């Protein structure tokens, strides 16, 4: 009594509530705002879907990713209360510190706060973007990092779209099974007859050719349904009709 609260020299009582920090994040749940661009980066040698969000004050990681990668979180020095555009708020107390992120062949570090019910694997907010001198080109869908004294790192992104629910990074390859001798019932009984082909056949001493007399007509002729004699008679009749003017 008799002095201002800020000048009180008495120690804090044990039961006094710890001060909390405030944060905001827009990309929570299915409803999203167009406050950033998204892309795919590498976290601990695993591909993750990330949102570079200028509307988020902090950086977050989904609890499902933490469990899948077996990360060991730590307690936050000050509990963080996150507010979403839906009006909901949640208290966060765990963080994964110094997580290595590989973007454009360059490694970055990030302290990621664990967040439940996240639409993305990771959200990199203003705190991380500011520290790494990040510039977002919303028209060109390009992220660039202008770290002083280092080469500019660029990363291609895509526009956030609530209608795109799933994405896959895969290579489709048609696999065809090659038949072996054992797979053919009849041939498998006589495997000693069919020798393995190790390469092209050797060149022969004498090349096989058929020599023809000069002026010889073609050996093969186009097959017809009529006999040659009948075809000859038909040609005579057609020529007669043409000569008489019945056929033009």
PDB file of C-alpha atoms in Angstrom:
ATOM      1  CA  UNK A   1       0.000   0.000   0.000  1.00  0.00           C
ATOM      2  CA  UNK A   2       1.047   3.565  -0.603  1.00  0.00           C
ATOM      3  CA  UNK A   3       2.882   3.027  -3.937  1.00  0.00           C
ATOM      4  CA  UNK A   4       2.173   2.412  -7.634  1.00  0.00           C
ATOM      5  CA  UNK A   5       1.928  -1.185  -8.840  1.00  0.00           C
ATOM      6  CA  UNK A   6       4.867  -0.820 -11.226  1.00  0.00           C
ATOM      7  CA  UNK A   7       7.098   0.299  -8.316  1.00  0.00           C
ATOM      8  CA  UNK A   8       6.144  -2.673  -6.138  1.00  0.00           C
ATOM      9  CA  UNK A   9       9.300  -4.416  -4.927  1.00  0.00           C
ATOM     10  CA  UNK A  10       7.572  -7.541  -3.650  1.00  0.00           C
ATOM     11  CA  UNK A  11       8.164 -10.740  -5.626  1.00  0.00           C
ATOM     12  CA  UNK A  12       5.501 -12.192  -7.833  1.00  0.00           C
ATOM     13  CA  UNK A  13       3.226 -14.533  -6.014  1.00  0.00           C
ATOM     14  CA  UNK A  14       3.487 -18.232  -7.011  1.00  0.00           C
ATOM     15  CA  UNK A  15      -0.094 -18.447  -8.176  1.00  0.00           C
ATOM     16  CA  UNK A  16       0.091 -15.412 -10.456  1.00  0.00           C
ATOM     17  CA  UNK A  17      -0.931 -16.194 -14.073  1.00  0.00           C
ATOM     18  CA  UNK A  18       1.866 -16.129 -16.650  1.00  0.00           C
ATOM     19  CA  UNK A  19       1.647 -13.471 -19.313  1.00  0.00           C
ATOM     20  CA  UNK A  20       0.577 -14.762 -22.726  1.00  0.00           C
ATOM     21  CA  UNK A  21       1.501 -13.668 -26.210  1.00  0.00           C
ATOM     22  CA  UNK A  22      -0.977 -13.051 -28.991  1.00  0.00           C
ATOM     23  CA  UNK A  23      -0.735 -14.213 -32.588  1.00  0.00           C
ATOM     24  CA  UNK A  24      -2.928 -14.531 -35.623  1.00  0.00           C
ATOM     25  CA  UNK A  25      -3.113 -17.084 -38.403  1.00  0.00           C
ATOM     26  CA  UNK A  26      -5.538 -17.018 -41.327  1.00  0.00           C
ATOM     27  CA  UNK A  27      -4.920 -20.407 -43.002  1.00  0.00           C
ATOM     28  CA  UNK A  28      -6.660 -22.543 -40.387  1.00  0.00           C
ATOM     29  CA  UNK A  29      -9.388 -24.965 -41.390  1.00  0.00           C
ATOM     30  CA  UNK A  30     -10.977 -25.069 -44.803  1.00  0.00           C
ATOM     31  CA  UNK A  31     -11.785 -21.366 -45.131  1.00  0.00           C
ATOM     32  CA  UNK A  32      -8.773 -19.385 -46.279  1.00  0.00           C
ATOM     33  CA  UNK A  33      -7.831 -15.857 -47.236  1.00  0.00           C
ATOM     34  CA  UNK A  34      -5.629 -14.995 -50.194  1.00  0.00           C
ATOM     35  CA  UNK A  35      -2.799 -13.712 -47.989  1.00  0.00           C
ATOM     36  CA  UNK A  36       0.057 -15.692 -49.499  1.00  0.00           C
ATOM     37  CA  UNK A  37       1.305 -18.291 -51.932  1.00  0.00           C
ATOM     38  CA  UNK A  38       1.982 -21.957 -51.420  1.00  0.00           C
ATOM     39  CA  UNK A  39       4.642 -24.378 -52.568  1.00  0.00           C
ATOM     40  CA  UNK A  40       6.571 -27.531 -51.737  1.00  0.00           C
ATOM     41  CA  UNK A  41       9.827 -27.497 -49.760  1.00  0.00           C
ATOM     42  CA  UNK A  42      11.965 -30.040 -47.928  1.00  0.00           C
ATOM     43  CA  UNK A  43      11.873 -30.506 -44.161  1.00  0.00           C
ATOM     44  CA  UNK A  44      14.290 -33.088 -42.730  1.00  0.00           C
ATOM     45  CA  UNK A  45      14.622 -34.631 -46.234  1.00  0.00           C
ATOM     46  CA  UNK A  46      10.820 -34.930 -46.577  1.00  0.00           C
ATOM     47  CA  UNK A  47       8.586 -32.956 -48.942  1.00  0.00           C
ATOM     48  CA  UNK A  48       6.002 -30.810 -47.163  1.00  0.00           C
ATOM     49  CA  UNK A  49       3.293 -28.465 -48.407  1.00  0.00           C
ATOM     50  CA  UNK A  50       3.993 -24.955 -47.133  1.00  0.00           C
ATOM     51  CA  UNK A  51       2.089 -21.676 -47.178  1.00  0.00           C
ATOM     52  CA  UNK A  52       4.078 -18.424 -47.239  1.00  0.00           C
ATOM     53  CA  UNK A  53       1.498 -16.337 -45.408  1.00  0.00           C
ATOM     54  CA  UNK A  54       1.844 -12.594 -44.867  1.00  0.00           C
ATOM     55  CA  UNK A  55      -1.310 -12.715 -42.774  1.00  0.00           C
ATOM     56  CA  UNK A  56       0.249 -14.956 -40.111  1.00  0.00           C
ATOM     57  CA  UNK A  57       2.348 -13.313 -37.419  1.00  0.00           C
ATOM     58  CA  UNK A  58       4.222 -16.521 -36.523  1.00  0.00           C
ATOM     59  CA  UNK A  59       5.323 -19.745 -38.208  1.00  0.00           C
ATOM     60  CA  UNK A  60       3.515 -23.013 -37.556  1.00  0.00           C
ATOM     61  CA  UNK A  61       3.761 -26.722 -38.293  1.00  0.00           C
ATOM     62  CA  UNK A  62       0.991 -29.290 -38.329  1.00  0.00           C
ATOM     63  CA  UNK A  63       0.927 -31.796 -35.486  1.00  0.00           C
ATOM     64  CA  UNK A  64       0.479 -34.630 -37.995  1.00  0.00           C
ATOM     65  CA  UNK A  65       3.826 -33.720 -39.600  1.00  0.00           C
ATOM     66  CA  UNK A  66       5.519 -33.596 -36.192  1.00  0.00           C
ATOM     67  CA  UNK A  67       4.235 -37.077 -35.379  1.00  0.00           C
ATOM     68  CA  UNK A  68       5.120 -38.461 -38.816  1.00  0.00           C
ATOM     69  CA  UNK A  69       8.713 -37.179 -38.686  1.00  0.00           C
ATOM     70  CA  UNK A  70       9.178 -37.977 -35.003  1.00  0.00           C
ATOM     71  CA  UNK A  71      10.208 -34.438 -34.048  1.00  0.00           C
ATOM     72  CA  UNK A  72      10.863 -33.546 -30.406  1.00  0.00           C
ATOM     73  CA  UNK A  73       9.080 -30.310 -29.439  1.00  0.00           C
ATOM     74  CA  UNK A  74       9.923 -27.990 -26.569  1.00  0.00           C
ATOM     75  CA  UNK A  75       7.825 -25.773 -24.327  1.00  0.00           C
ATOM     76  CA  UNK A  76       7.374 -22.177 -25.383  1.00  0.00           C
ATOM     77  CA  UNK A  77       8.826 -19.616 -23.029  1.00  0.00           C
ATOM     78  CA  UNK A  78       5.507 -17.759 -23.151  1.00  0.00           C
ATOM     79  CA  UNK A  79       2.253 -19.519 -24.125  1.00  0.00           C
ATOM     80  CA  UNK A  80       0.828 -18.232 -27.394  1.00  0.00           C
ATOM     81  CA  UNK A  81      -2.851 -17.601 -28.085  1.00  0.00           C
ATOM     82  CA  UNK A  82      -3.684 -17.857 -31.792  1.00  0.00           C
ATOM     83  CA  UNK A  83      -6.778 -16.268 -33.289  1.00  0.00           C
ATOM     84  CA  UNK A  84      -8.306 -17.323 -36.606  1.00  0.00           C
ATOM     85  CA  UNK A  85     -10.585 -15.282 -38.908  1.00  0.00           C
ATOM     86  CA  UNK A  86     -13.448 -17.518 -37.788  1.00  0.00           C
ATOM     87  CA  UNK A  87     -13.246 -15.971 -34.347  1.00  0.00           C
ATOM     88  CA  UNK A  88     -11.782 -19.055 -32.691  1.00  0.00           C
ATOM     89  CA  UNK A  89      -8.736 -18.922 -30.442  1.00  0.00           C
ATOM     90  CA  UNK A  90      -6.434 -21.674 -29.236  1.00  0.00           C
ATOM     91  CA  UNK A  91      -3.585 -21.734 -26.753  1.00  0.00           C
ATOM     92  CA  UNK A  92      -0.264 -23.130 -28.046  1.00  0.00           C
ATOM     93  CA  UNK A  93       2.611 -24.211 -25.804  1.00  0.00           C
ATOM     94  CA  UNK A  94       4.911 -26.386 -27.976  1.00  0.00           C
ATOM     95  CA  UNK A  95       7.536 -25.402 -30.553  1.00  0.00           C
ATOM     96  CA  UNK A  96      10.047 -27.233 -32.772  1.00  0.00           C
ATOM     97  CA  UNK A  97      13.195 -25.125 -32.769  1.00  0.00           C
ATOM     98  CA  UNK A  98      15.800 -24.719 -35.543  1.00  0.00           C
ATOM     99  CA  UNK A  99      14.059 -26.913 -38.102  1.00  0.00           C
ATOM    100  CA  UNK A 100      16.127 -27.115 -41.337  1.00  0.00           C
ATOM    101  CA  UNK A 101      14.191 -26.062 -44.432  1.00  0.00           C
ATOM    102  CA  UNK A 102      15.679 -26.664 -47.888  1.00  0.00           C
ATOM    103  CA  UNK A 103      14.481 -24.072 -50.415  1.00  0.00           C
ATOM    104  CA  UNK A 104      16.213 -23.672 -53.769  1.00  0.00           C
ATOM    105  CA  UNK A 105      19.327 -25.636 -52.693  1.00  0.00           C
ATOM    106  CA  UNK A 106      19.742 -23.358 -49.664  1.00  0.00           C
ATOM    107  CA  UNK A 107      19.064 -24.308 -46.067  1.00  0.00           C
ATOM    108  CA  UNK A 108      17.040 -22.056 -43.779  1.00  0.00           C
ATOM    109  CA  UNK A 109      16.209 -22.487 -40.096  1.00  0.00           C
ATOM    110  CA  UNK A 110      12.788 -21.947 -38.594  1.00  0.00           C
ATOM    111  CA  UNK A 111      11.161 -22.165 -35.165  1.00  0.00           C
ATOM    112  CA  UNK A 112       7.796 -23.785 -35.852  1.00  0.00           C
ATOM    113  CA  UNK A 113       4.953 -23.695 -33.345  1.00  0.00           C
ATOM    114  CA  UNK A 114       2.825 -26.840 -33.307  1.00  0.00           C
ATOM    115  CA  UNK A 115      -0.721 -26.174 -34.489  1.00  0.00           C
ATOM    116  CA  UNK A 116      -3.646 -28.611 -34.680  1.00  0.00           C
ATOM    117  CA  UNK A 117      -6.205 -28.795 -37.502  1.00  0.00           C
ATOM    118  CA  UNK A 118      -3.977 -27.061 -40.027  1.00  0.00           C
ATOM    119  CA  UNK A 119      -4.830 -27.152 -43.736  1.00  0.00           C
ATOM    120  CA  UNK A 120      -1.112 -27.052 -44.609  1.00  0.00           C
ATOM    121  CA  UNK A 121       1.881 -29.024 -43.395  1.00  0.00           C
ATOM    122  CA  UNK A 122       3.616 -25.778 -42.547  1.00  0.00           C
ATOM    123  CA  UNK A 123       2.888 -22.045 -42.443  1.00  0.00           C
ATOM    124  CA  UNK A 124       5.768 -19.583 -42.656  1.00  0.00           C
ATOM    125  CA  UNK A 125       4.589 -16.262 -41.295  1.00  0.00           C
ATOM    126  CA  UNK A 126       5.865 -12.705 -41.138  1.00  0.00           C
ATOM    127  CA  UNK A 127       8.418 -13.462 -38.405  1.00  0.00           C
ATOM    128  CA  UNK A 128      10.271 -15.948 -40.639  1.00  0.00           C
ATOM    129  CA  UNK A 129       9.756 -13.992 -43.878  1.00  0.00           C
ATOM    130  CA  UNK A 130      11.178 -10.818 -42.326  1.00  0.00           C
ATOM    131  CA  UNK A 131      14.259 -12.533 -40.878  1.00  0.00           C
ATOM    132  CA  UNK A 132      15.129 -14.117 -44.237  1.00  0.00           C
ATOM    133  CA  UNK A 133      14.517 -10.979 -46.364  1.00  0.00           C
ATOM    134  CA  UNK A 134      11.752 -12.713 -48.324  1.00  0.00           C
ATOM    135  CA  UNK A 135       9.916 -11.009 -51.179  1.00  0.00           C
ATOM    136  CA  UNK A 136       6.657 -12.449 -52.532  1.00  0.00           C
ATOM    137  CA  UNK A 137       5.818 -11.841 -56.203  1.00  0.00           C
ATOM    138  CA  UNK A 138       2.085 -12.535 -56.175  1.00  0.00           C
ATOM    139  CA  UNK A 139       1.698 -11.951 -59.935  1.00  0.00           C
ATOM    140  CA  UNK A 140       4.600 -14.170 -60.967  1.00  0.00           C
ATOM    141  CA  UNK A 141       3.992 -16.711 -58.165  1.00  0.00           C
ATOM    142  CA  UNK A 142       7.653 -16.466 -57.145  1.00  0.00           C
ATOM    143  CA  UNK A 143       9.366 -16.326 -53.766  1.00  0.00           C
ATOM    144  CA  UNK A 144      12.803 -14.697 -53.573  1.00  0.00           C
ATOM    145  CA  UNK A 145      15.185 -14.376 -50.637  1.00  0.00           C
ATOM    146  CA  UNK A 146      17.569 -11.403 -50.727  1.00  0.00           C
ATOM    147  CA  UNK A 147      19.981 -12.254 -47.916  1.00  0.00           C
ATOM    148  CA  UNK A 148      22.693  -9.550 -47.690  1.00  0.00           C
ATOM    149  CA  UNK A 149      26.031 -10.732 -49.055  1.00  0.00           C
ATOM    150  CA  UNK A 150      24.540 -13.885 -50.609  1.00  0.00           C
ATOM    151  CA  UNK A 151      23.082 -14.864 -53.954  1.00  0.00           C
ATOM    152  CA  UNK A 152      19.361 -14.378 -54.421  1.00  0.00           C
ATOM    153  CA  UNK A 153      17.395 -17.603 -53.935  1.00  0.00           C
ATOM    154  CA  UNK A 154      14.161 -18.018 -55.918  1.00  0.00           C
ATOM    155  CA  UNK A 155      11.416 -20.567 -55.407  1.00  0.00           C
ATOM    156  CA  UNK A 156       8.435 -21.163 -57.700  1.00  0.00           C
ATOM    157  CA  UNK A 157       5.035 -21.222 -55.969  1.00  0.00           C
ATOM    158  CA  UNK A 158       1.371 -21.573 -56.853  1.00  0.00           C
ATOM    159  CA  UNK A 159      -1.619 -19.454 -55.933  1.00  0.00           C
ATOM    160  CA  UNK A 160      -3.606 -20.535 -52.914  1.00  0.00           C
ATOM    161  CA  UNK A 161      -6.898 -22.034 -54.011  1.00  0.00           C
ATOM    162  CA  UNK A 162      -9.487 -23.410 -51.642  1.00  0.00           C
ATOM    163  CA  UNK A 163     -10.912 -25.603 -54.412  1.00  0.00           C
ATOM    164  CA  UNK A 164      -7.660 -27.562 -54.722  1.00  0.00           C
ATOM    165  CA  UNK A 165      -7.966 -30.131 -51.971  1.00  0.00           C
ATOM    166  CA  UNK A 166      -5.248 -32.625 -52.792  1.00  0.00           C
ATOM    167  CA  UNK A 167      -1.965 -32.615 -54.684  1.00  0.00           C
ATOM    168  CA  UNK A 168       0.371 -35.394 -55.666  1.00  0.00           C
ATOM    169  CA  UNK A 169       3.986 -35.409 -56.694  1.00  0.00           C
ATOM    170  CA  UNK A 170       4.544 -38.670 -58.547  1.00  0.00           C
ATOM    171  CA  UNK A 171       6.021 -40.281 -61.627  1.00  0.00           C
ATOM    172  CA  UNK A 172       3.799 -42.716 -63.505  1.00  0.00           C
ATOM    173  CA  UNK A 173       5.665 -45.513 -65.198  1.00  0.00           C
ATOM    174  CA  UNK A 174       4.155 -48.507 -66.929  1.00  0.00           C
ATOM    175  CA  UNK A 175       5.798 -51.703 -65.778  1.00  0.00           C
ATOM    176  CA  UNK A 176       5.651 -54.615 -68.192  1.00  0.00           C
ATOM    177  CA  UNK A 177       6.644 -58.091 -67.132  1.00  0.00           C
ATOM    178  CA  UNK A 178       9.101 -59.800 -69.464  1.00  0.00           C
ATOM    179  CA  UNK A 179       8.237 -63.428 -70.132  1.00  0.00           C
ATOM    180  CA  UNK A 180      10.909 -65.989 -69.397  1.00  0.00           C
ATOM    181  CA  UNK A 181      11.221 -69.509 -70.768  1.00  0.00           C
ATOM    182  CA  UNK A 182       9.756 -70.904 -67.574  1.00  0.00           C
ATOM    183  CA  UNK A 183       6.569 -68.878 -68.123  1.00  0.00           C
ATOM    184  CA  UNK A 184       5.697 -70.643 -71.428  1.00  0.00           C
ATOM    185  CA  UNK A 185       4.339 -74.147 -70.666  1.00  0.00           C
ATOM    186  CA  UNK A 186       5.452 -75.890 -73.873  1.00  0.00           C
ATOM    187  CA  UNK A 187       8.797 -74.153 -74.153  1.00  0.00           C
ATOM    188  CA  UNK A 188       9.660 -74.825 -70.510  1.00  0.00           C
ATOM    189  CA  UNK A 189       9.709 -78.569 -71.277  1.00  0.00           C
ATOM    190  CA  UNK A 190      12.512 -78.106 -73.815  1.00  0.00           C
ATOM    191  CA  UNK A 191      14.718 -75.458 -72.292  1.00  0.00           C
ATOM    192  CA  UNK A 192      17.840 -77.254 -73.480  1.00  0.00           C
ATOM    193  CA  UNK A 193      16.746 -76.710 -77.111  1.00  0.00           C
ATOM    194  CA  UNK A 194      16.340 -72.944 -76.812  1.00  0.00           C
ATOM    195  CA  UNK A 195      19.691 -71.394 -76.082  1.00  0.00           C
ATOM    196  CA  UNK A 196      19.976 -67.968 -74.530  1.00  0.00           C
ATOM    197  CA  UNK A 197      20.563 -65.162 -77.034  1.00  0.00           C
ATOM    198  CA  UNK A 198      23.563 -63.212 -75.811  1.00  0.00           C
ATOM    199  CA  UNK A 199      23.724 -60.742 -78.686  1.00  0.00           C
ATOM    200  CA  UNK A 200      23.450 -60.234 -82.441  1.00  0.00           C
ATOM    201  CA  UNK A 201      24.206 -63.201 -84.712  1.00  0.00           C
ATOM    202  CA  UNK A 202      27.735 -63.329 -86.183  1.00  0.00           C
ATOM    203  CA  UNK A 203      28.411 -62.073 -89.706  1.00  0.00           C
ATOM    204  CA  UNK A 204      28.178 -64.793 -92.336  1.00  0.00           C
ATOM    205  CA  UNK A 205      30.963 -65.619 -94.738  1.00  0.00           C
ATOM    206  CA  UNK A 206      28.586 -65.661 -97.727  1.00  0.00           C
ATOM    207  CA  UNK A 207      25.700 -63.210 -97.873  1.00  0.00           C
ATOM    208  CA  UNK A 208      22.448 -64.789 -99.070  1.00  0.00           C
ATOM    209  CA  UNK A 209      21.114 -63.130-102.233  1.00  0.00           C
ATOM    210  CA  UNK A 210      18.836 -64.025-105.151  1.00  0.00           C
ATOM    211  CA  UNK A 211      20.223 -62.946-108.504  1.00  0.00           C
ATOM    212  CA  UNK A 212      17.688 -62.063-111.206  1.00  0.00           C
ATOM    213  CA  UNK A 213      18.069 -61.893-114.962  1.00  0.00           C
ATOM    214  CA  UNK A 214      18.001 -58.289-116.242  1.00  0.00           C
ATOM    215  CA  UNK A 215      14.495 -57.315-117.392  1.00  0.00           C
ATOM    216  CA  UNK A 216      12.742 -59.901-115.237  1.00  0.00           C
ATOM    217  CA  UNK A 217       9.223 -58.872-114.272  1.00  0.00           C
ATOM    218  CA  UNK A 218       8.352 -58.644-110.584  1.00  0.00           C
ATOM    219  CA  UNK A 219       8.122 -62.037-108.985  1.00  0.00           C
ATOM    220  CA  UNK A 220       5.227 -61.155-106.708  1.00  0.00           C
ATOM    221  CA  UNK A 221       1.934 -59.857-108.080  1.00  0.00           C
ATOM    222  CA  UNK A 222      -1.060 -58.436-106.290  1.00  0.00           C
ATOM    223  CA  UNK A 223      -3.562 -61.252-105.703  1.00  0.00           C
ATOM    224  CA  UNK A 224      -7.002 -61.076-107.371  1.00  0.00           C
ATOM    225  CA  UNK A 225     -10.158 -63.070-106.776  1.00  0.00           C
ATOM    226  CA  UNK A 226     -10.400 -63.894-110.511  1.00  0.00           C
ATOM    227  CA  UNK A 227      -8.221 -66.272-112.448  1.00  0.00           C
ATOM    228  CA  UNK A 228      -5.793 -64.727-114.962  1.00  0.00           C
ATOM    229  CA  UNK A 229      -7.816 -66.007-117.946  1.00  0.00           C
ATOM    230  CA  UNK A 230     -11.056 -64.588-116.536  1.00  0.00           C
ATOM    231  CA  UNK A 231      -9.350 -61.284-115.780  1.00  0.00           C
ATOM    232  CA  UNK A 232      -8.079 -61.109-119.375  1.00  0.00           C
ATOM    233  CA  UNK A 233     -11.584 -61.740-120.766  1.00  0.00           C
ATOM    234  CA  UNK A 234     -13.052 -59.066-118.493  1.00  0.00           C
ATOM    235  CA  UNK A 235     -10.495 -56.548-119.713  1.00  0.00           C
ATOM    236  CA  UNK A 236     -11.478 -57.226-123.341  1.00  0.00           C
ATOM    237  CA  UNK A 237     -15.145 -56.643-122.541  1.00  0.00           C
ATOM    238  CA  UNK A 238     -14.435 -53.398-120.702  1.00  0.00           C
ATOM    239  CA  UNK A 239     -12.284 -52.090-123.538  1.00  0.00           C
ATOM    240  CA  UNK A 240     -15.137 -52.842-125.970  1.00  0.00           C
ATOM    241  CA  UNK A 241     -17.658 -50.929-123.867  1.00  0.00           C
ATOM    242  CA  UNK A 242     -15.297 -47.979-123.633  1.00  0.00           C
ATOM    243  CA  UNK A 243     -14.813 -47.965-127.411  1.00  0.00           C
ATOM    244  CA  UNK A 244     -18.591 -47.956-127.978  1.00  0.00           C
ATOM    245  CA  UNK A 245     -19.057 -45.061-125.583  1.00  0.00           C
ATOM    246  CA  UNK A 246     -21.050 -46.906-122.942  1.00  0.00           C
ATOM    247  CA  UNK A 247     -18.320 -46.305-120.375  1.00  0.00           C
ATOM    248  CA  UNK A 248     -16.515 -43.026-120.021  1.00  0.00           C
TER     249      UNK A 248
END
